[in-house]
Amino acid sequence: AMDPGVRRKFGVDAAFPLSDHADFDELVQLVHTVRPRQVFTLHGPDGFSEHLRARGFHAQPARAGAQLHLL
């Protein structure tokens, strides 16, 4: 949407840049709302899981090889 030619390319009157990514505070709020038993972090700040643990959540960064097998 930020590309000046996008309106012409798609034949639209306007284009709006939107993001479906939550910011740090939104992620913290989500965890507080959902109250999961376990949180695995994949992306974001390095200290996010530490931040959650300091607030009483069982959180840890996901590591390669940590995937459980279903069958």
Short mmCIF file of N, CA and C in Angstrom, two decimals:
data_model
loop_
_atom_site.label_atom_id
_atom_site.label_comp_id
_atom_site.label_asym_id
_atom_site.label_seq_id
_atom_site.Cartn_x
_atom_site.Cartn_y
_atom_site.Cartn_z
N ALA A 1 0.82 -1.20 0.00
CA ALA A 1 0.00 0.00 0.00
C ALA A 1 0.86 1.26 0.00
N MET A 2 2.11 1.13 0.43
CA MET A 2 2.98 2.30 0.48
C MET A 2 3.58 2.61 -0.89
N ASP A 3 3.54 1.67 -1.80
CA ASP A 3 4.09 1.86 -3.15
C ASP A 3 3.18 2.83 -3.92
N PRO A 4 3.74 3.92 -4.45
CA PRO A 4 2.91 4.90 -5.16
C PRO A 4 2.15 4.32 -6.35
N GLY A 5 2.63 3.26 -6.98
CA GLY A 5 1.97 2.69 -8.14
C GLY A 5 0.92 1.64 -7.82
N VAL A 6 0.72 1.32 -6.55
CA VAL A 6 -0.19 0.23 -6.18
C VAL A 6 -1.64 0.54 -6.56
N ARG A 7 -2.06 1.78 -6.42
CA ARG A 7 -3.45 2.12 -6.78
C ARG A 7 -3.69 1.88 -8.27
N ARG A 8 -2.74 2.31 -9.09
CA ARG A 8 -2.86 2.11 -10.53
C ARG A 8 -2.79 0.62 -10.87
N LYS A 9 -1.86 -0.08 -10.24
CA LYS A 9 -1.66 -1.51 -10.51
C LYS A 9 -2.93 -2.32 -10.25
N PHE A 10 -3.62 -2.01 -9.16
CA PHE A 10 -4.81 -2.78 -8.80
C PHE A 10 -6.12 -2.10 -9.18
N GLY A 11 -6.01 -0.89 -9.75
CA GLY A 11 -7.21 -0.19 -10.20
C GLY A 11 -8.13 0.21 -9.07
N VAL A 12 -7.55 0.68 -7.99
CA VAL A 12 -8.35 1.09 -6.83
C VAL A 12 -8.16 2.59 -6.58
N ASP A 13 -9.10 3.17 -5.84
CA ASP A 13 -9.03 4.59 -5.52
C ASP A 13 -8.07 4.89 -4.38
N ALA A 14 -7.92 3.96 -3.46
CA ALA A 14 -7.07 4.19 -2.29
C ALA A 14 -6.51 2.86 -1.80
N ALA A 15 -5.37 2.94 -1.15
CA ALA A 15 -4.76 1.77 -0.51
C ALA A 15 -4.29 2.20 0.87
N PHE A 16 -4.49 1.36 1.85
CA PHE A 16 -4.16 1.70 3.23
C PHE A 16 -3.20 0.66 3.79
N PRO A 17 -2.04 1.10 4.30
CA PRO A 17 -1.11 0.14 4.90
C PRO A 17 -1.65 -0.34 6.25
N LEU A 18 -1.81 -1.63 6.39
CA LEU A 18 -2.30 -2.23 7.63
C LEU A 18 -1.35 -3.34 8.04
N SER A 19 -1.33 -3.65 9.30
CA SER A 19 -0.50 -4.75 9.79
C SER A 19 -1.36 -5.64 10.68
N ASP A 20 -1.14 -6.94 10.56
CA ASP A 20 -1.84 -7.87 11.44
C ASP A 20 -0.92 -8.36 12.56
N HIS A 21 0.21 -7.66 12.74
CA HIS A 21 1.16 -8.02 13.79
C HIS A 21 0.86 -7.23 15.05
N ALA A 22 0.85 -7.92 16.18
CA ALA A 22 0.64 -7.25 17.45
C ALA A 22 1.95 -6.68 17.95
N ASP A 23 1.87 -5.58 18.68
CA ASP A 23 3.08 -5.03 19.29
C ASP A 23 3.28 -5.67 20.66
N PHE A 24 4.35 -5.30 21.33
CA PHE A 24 4.72 -5.90 22.61
C PHE A 24 3.58 -5.83 23.62
N ASP A 25 3.03 -4.64 23.82
CA ASP A 25 1.95 -4.46 24.81
C ASP A 25 0.71 -5.27 24.45
N GLU A 26 0.40 -5.36 23.16
CA GLU A 26 -0.75 -6.15 22.73
C GLU A 26 -0.53 -7.63 22.99
N LEU A 27 0.69 -8.11 22.80
CA LEU A 27 0.99 -9.52 23.08
C LEU A 27 0.88 -9.81 24.58
N VAL A 28 1.40 -8.91 25.39
CA VAL A 28 1.29 -9.08 26.85
C VAL A 28 -0.18 -9.10 27.26
N GLN A 29 -0.97 -8.19 26.71
CA GLN A 29 -2.40 -8.15 27.02
C GLN A 29 -3.09 -9.45 26.60
N LEU A 30 -2.72 -9.97 25.44
CA LEU A 30 -3.30 -11.23 24.97
C LEU A 30 -3.02 -12.36 25.95
N VAL A 31 -1.78 -12.46 26.41
CA VAL A 31 -1.42 -13.51 27.36
C VAL A 31 -2.21 -13.34 28.66
N HIS A 32 -2.35 -12.11 29.14
CA HIS A 32 -3.12 -11.87 30.36
C HIS A 32 -4.59 -12.23 30.17
N THR A 33 -5.12 -11.98 28.98
CA THR A 33 -6.53 -12.28 28.70
C THR A 33 -6.78 -13.77 28.56
N VAL A 34 -5.92 -14.45 27.83
CA VAL A 34 -6.11 -15.88 27.53
C VAL A 34 -5.69 -16.77 28.70
N ARG A 35 -4.69 -16.34 29.48
CA ARG A 35 -4.18 -17.10 30.63
C ARG A 35 -3.77 -18.52 30.25
N PRO A 36 -2.89 -18.68 29.26
CA PRO A 36 -2.48 -20.02 28.85
C PRO A 36 -1.62 -20.70 29.93
N ARG A 37 -1.61 -22.04 29.91
CA ARG A 37 -0.76 -22.78 30.85
C ARG A 37 0.71 -22.68 30.45
N GLN A 38 0.96 -22.57 29.15
CA GLN A 38 2.33 -22.55 28.62
C GLN A 38 2.38 -21.58 27.45
N VAL A 39 3.46 -20.79 27.36
CA VAL A 39 3.68 -19.88 26.24
C VAL A 39 5.03 -20.20 25.63
N PHE A 40 5.05 -20.45 24.33
CA PHE A 40 6.30 -20.60 23.58
C PHE A 40 6.43 -19.40 22.66
N THR A 41 7.52 -18.67 22.78
CA THR A 41 7.72 -17.50 21.92
C THR A 41 8.56 -17.90 20.71
N LEU A 42 8.17 -17.39 19.55
CA LEU A 42 8.87 -17.70 18.31
C LEU A 42 9.63 -16.50 17.76
N HIS A 43 9.04 -15.33 17.82
CA HIS A 43 9.61 -14.12 17.26
C HIS A 43 9.51 -13.02 18.31
N GLY A 44 10.08 -11.91 17.99
CA GLY A 44 9.95 -10.76 18.87
C GLY A 44 11.17 -10.53 19.72
N PRO A 45 11.03 -9.64 20.71
CA PRO A 45 12.17 -9.30 21.55
C PRO A 45 12.72 -10.52 22.29
N ASP A 46 14.03 -10.56 22.45
CA ASP A 46 14.66 -11.69 23.13
C ASP A 46 14.12 -11.89 24.54
N GLY A 47 13.81 -10.82 25.24
CA GLY A 47 13.38 -10.92 26.62
C GLY A 47 11.90 -11.09 26.83
N PHE A 48 11.14 -11.36 25.78
CA PHE A 48 9.68 -11.44 25.93
C PHE A 48 9.28 -12.57 26.86
N SER A 49 9.87 -13.75 26.68
CA SER A 49 9.50 -14.87 27.56
C SER A 49 9.92 -14.56 29.00
N GLU A 50 11.05 -13.90 29.19
CA GLU A 50 11.48 -13.50 30.54
C GLU A 50 10.49 -12.51 31.15
N HIS A 51 10.02 -11.59 30.34
CA HIS A 51 9.03 -10.61 30.78
C HIS A 51 7.76 -11.33 31.26
N LEU A 52 7.32 -12.32 30.51
CA LEU A 52 6.12 -13.07 30.89
C LEU A 52 6.36 -13.89 32.16
N ARG A 53 7.53 -14.52 32.26
CA ARG A 53 7.84 -15.30 33.47
C ARG A 53 7.84 -14.41 34.70
N ALA A 54 8.35 -13.20 34.57
CA ALA A 54 8.37 -12.26 35.70
C ALA A 54 6.96 -11.90 36.15
N ARG A 55 5.99 -12.11 35.28
CA ARG A 55 4.59 -11.84 35.59
C ARG A 55 3.81 -13.10 35.92
N GLY A 56 4.52 -14.21 36.14
CA GLY A 56 3.88 -15.43 36.62
C GLY A 56 3.47 -16.43 35.56
N PHE A 57 3.85 -16.22 34.32
CA PHE A 57 3.48 -17.16 33.26
C PHE A 57 4.62 -18.13 32.98
N HIS A 58 4.28 -19.35 32.64
CA HIS A 58 5.27 -20.35 32.25
C HIS A 58 5.56 -20.13 30.78
N ALA A 59 6.63 -19.38 30.50
CA ALA A 59 6.95 -18.99 29.12
C ALA A 59 8.41 -19.31 28.83
N GLN A 60 8.65 -19.71 27.59
CA GLN A 60 10.02 -19.99 27.15
C GLN A 60 10.11 -19.84 25.65
N PRO A 61 11.31 -19.48 25.16
CA PRO A 61 11.49 -19.43 23.71
C PRO A 61 11.38 -20.84 23.12
N ALA A 62 10.74 -20.96 21.98
CA ALA A 62 10.68 -22.25 21.28
C ALA A 62 12.05 -22.53 20.69
N ARG A 63 12.51 -23.71 20.83
CA ARG A 63 13.82 -24.10 20.33
C ARG A 63 13.65 -25.18 19.27
N ALA A 64 14.60 -25.21 18.35
CA ALA A 64 14.61 -26.30 17.35
C ALA A 64 14.71 -27.61 18.11
N GLY A 65 13.95 -28.57 17.68
CA GLY A 65 13.95 -29.88 18.33
C GLY A 65 12.97 -29.98 19.48
N ALA A 66 12.29 -28.89 19.82
CA ALA A 66 11.33 -28.91 20.91
C ALA A 66 9.96 -29.38 20.45
N GLN A 67 9.81 -29.61 19.16
CA GLN A 67 8.53 -30.03 18.62
C GLN A 67 8.17 -31.43 19.13
N LEU A 68 6.99 -31.57 19.65
CA LEU A 68 6.50 -32.87 20.09
C LEU A 68 5.91 -33.62 18.92
N HIS A 69 5.98 -34.92 18.95
CA HIS A 69 5.41 -35.73 17.87
C HIS A 69 4.00 -36.16 18.23
N LEU A 70 3.10 -36.01 17.30
CA LEU A 70 1.70 -36.39 17.53
C LEU A 70 1.53 -37.89 17.44
N LEU A 71 2.14 -38.49 16.45
CA LEU A 71 2.01 -39.95 16.25
C LEU A 71 3.36 -40.63 16.27
#
